[in-house]
Amino acid sequence: MKARPNRAQQGIGTIFAWPIAIAVLSSVALVAALTGDGWRDWLSWAGLGVPVLAVAWAMRRRQR
């Protein structure tokens, strides 16, 4: 199994890919929540739940 490269060896795109994706998804969810009802409510709940799940995943991973 290959070892993962440390942060100094990773490119800036690799380091910031997930935070940027979460920020874009959160922004889309906030706009959806402010602009309509129905399916947009579901989109906003799902989109705004992603950062919460990401934090829970990171906290659990650090405990190991």
PDB file of C-alpha atoms in Angstrom:
ATOM      1  CA  MET A   1       0.000   0.000   0.000  1.00  0.00           C
ATOM      2  CA  LYS A   2       1.325   3.442  -0.924  1.00  0.00           C
ATOM      3  CA  ALA A   3       1.860   5.973   1.826  1.00  0.00           C
ATOM      4  CA  ARG A   4      -0.036   9.240   1.480  1.00  0.00           C
ATOM      5  CA  PRO A   5       2.165  12.244   0.738  1.00  0.00           C
ATOM      6  CA  ASN A   6       2.490  14.737   3.554  1.00  0.00           C
ATOM      7  CA  ARG A   7       0.956  18.208   3.264  1.00  0.00           C
ATOM      8  CA  ALA A   8       4.215  19.759   2.072  1.00  0.00           C
ATOM      9  CA  GLN A   9       4.190  17.454  -0.959  1.00  0.00           C
ATOM     10  CA  GLN A  10       0.512  18.009  -1.850  1.00  0.00           C
ATOM     11  CA  GLY A  11      -0.586  20.741  -4.203  1.00  0.00           C
ATOM     12  CA  ILE A  12      -2.759  23.632  -3.106  1.00  0.00           C
ATOM     13  CA  GLY A  13      -5.671  22.251  -5.107  1.00  0.00           C
ATOM     14  CA  THR A  14      -5.479  18.949  -3.267  1.00  0.00           C
ATOM     15  CA  ILE A  15      -5.405  20.607   0.128  1.00  0.00           C
ATOM     16  CA  PHE A  16      -8.321  22.965  -0.481  1.00  0.00           C
ATOM     17  CA  ALA A  17     -10.547  20.804  -2.709  1.00  0.00           C
ATOM     18  CA  TRP A  18     -12.916  19.585   0.012  1.00  0.00           C
ATOM     19  CA  PRO A  19     -13.227  22.897   1.885  1.00  0.00           C
ATOM     20  CA  ILE A  20     -14.055  24.693  -1.372  1.00  0.00           C
ATOM     21  CA  ALA A  21     -16.615  22.033  -2.322  1.00  0.00           C
ATOM     22  CA  ILE A  22     -18.279  22.301   1.100  1.00  0.00           C
ATOM     23  CA  ALA A  23     -18.324  26.118   0.854  1.00  0.00           C
ATOM     24  CA  VAL A  24     -19.934  26.033  -2.601  1.00  0.00           C
ATOM     25  CA  LEU A  25     -22.527  23.485  -1.495  1.00  0.00           C
ATOM     26  CA  SER A  26     -23.336  25.539   1.606  1.00  0.00           C
ATOM     27  CA  SER A  27     -23.724  28.691  -0.482  1.00  0.00           C
ATOM     28  CA  VAL A  28     -26.078  26.956  -2.911  1.00  0.00           C
ATOM     29  CA  ALA A  29     -28.084  25.601   0.018  1.00  0.00           C
ATOM     30  CA  LEU A  30     -28.364  29.049   1.625  1.00  0.00           C
ATOM     31  CA  VAL A  31     -29.572  30.606  -1.624  1.00  0.00           C
ATOM     32  CA  ALA A  32     -32.075  27.777  -2.093  1.00  0.00           C
ATOM     33  CA  ALA A  33     -33.378  28.283   1.436  1.00  0.00           C
ATOM     34  CA  LEU A  34     -33.901  31.990   0.839  1.00  0.00           C
ATOM     35  CA  THR A  35     -35.488  31.799  -2.598  1.00  0.00           C
ATOM     36  CA  GLY A  36     -38.206  29.207  -2.440  1.00  0.00           C
ATOM     37  CA  ASP A  37     -40.185  26.382  -0.907  1.00  0.00           C
ATOM     38  CA  GLY A  38     -40.767  22.739  -1.714  1.00  0.00           C
ATOM     39  CA  TRP A  39     -37.747  20.998  -3.247  1.00  0.00           C
ATOM     40  CA  ARG A  40     -35.561  23.970  -2.380  1.00  0.00           C
ATOM     41  CA  ASP A  41     -36.248  23.375   1.308  1.00  0.00           C
ATOM     42  CA  TRP A  42     -35.007  19.808   0.926  1.00  0.00           C
ATOM     43  CA  LEU A  43     -31.952  20.994  -0.970  1.00  0.00           C
ATOM     44  CA  SER A  44     -31.151  23.513   1.745  1.00  0.00           C
ATOM     45  CA  TRP A  45     -31.494  20.948   4.543  1.00  0.00           C
ATOM     46  CA  ALA A  46     -29.266  18.481   2.715  1.00  0.00           C
ATOM     47  CA  GLY A  47     -26.713  21.101   1.715  1.00  0.00           C
ATOM     48  CA  LEU A  48     -26.477  22.656   5.158  1.00  0.00           C
ATOM     49  CA  GLY A  49     -26.180  19.241   6.775  1.00  0.00           C
ATOM     50  CA  VAL A  50     -22.962  18.459   4.894  1.00  0.00           C
ATOM     51  CA  PRO A  51     -20.716  20.789   6.953  1.00  0.00           C
ATOM     52  CA  VAL A  52     -22.158  19.334  10.158  1.00  0.00           C
ATOM     53  CA  LEU A  53     -21.426  15.804   8.961  1.00  0.00           C
ATOM     54  CA  ALA A  54     -17.920  16.824   7.874  1.00  0.00           C
ATOM     55  CA  VAL A  55     -17.142  18.213  11.330  1.00  0.00           C
ATOM     56  CA  ALA A  56     -18.539  15.100  13.019  1.00  0.00           C
ATOM     57  CA  TRP A  57     -16.441  12.893  10.718  1.00  0.00           C
ATOM     58  CA  ALA A  58     -13.279  14.922  11.441  1.00  0.00           C
ATOM     59  CA  MET A  59     -13.855  14.848  15.204  1.00  0.00           C
ATOM     60  CA  ARG A  60     -14.402  11.106  15.160  1.00  0.00           C
ATOM     61  CA  ARG A  61     -11.294  10.571  13.041  1.00  0.00           C
ATOM     62  CA  ARG A  62      -9.152  12.609  15.453  1.00  0.00           C
ATOM     63  CA  GLN A  63     -10.279  10.495  18.420  1.00  0.00           C
ATOM     64  CA  ARG A  64      -8.730   7.364  16.909  1.00  0.00           C
TER      65      ARG A  64
END
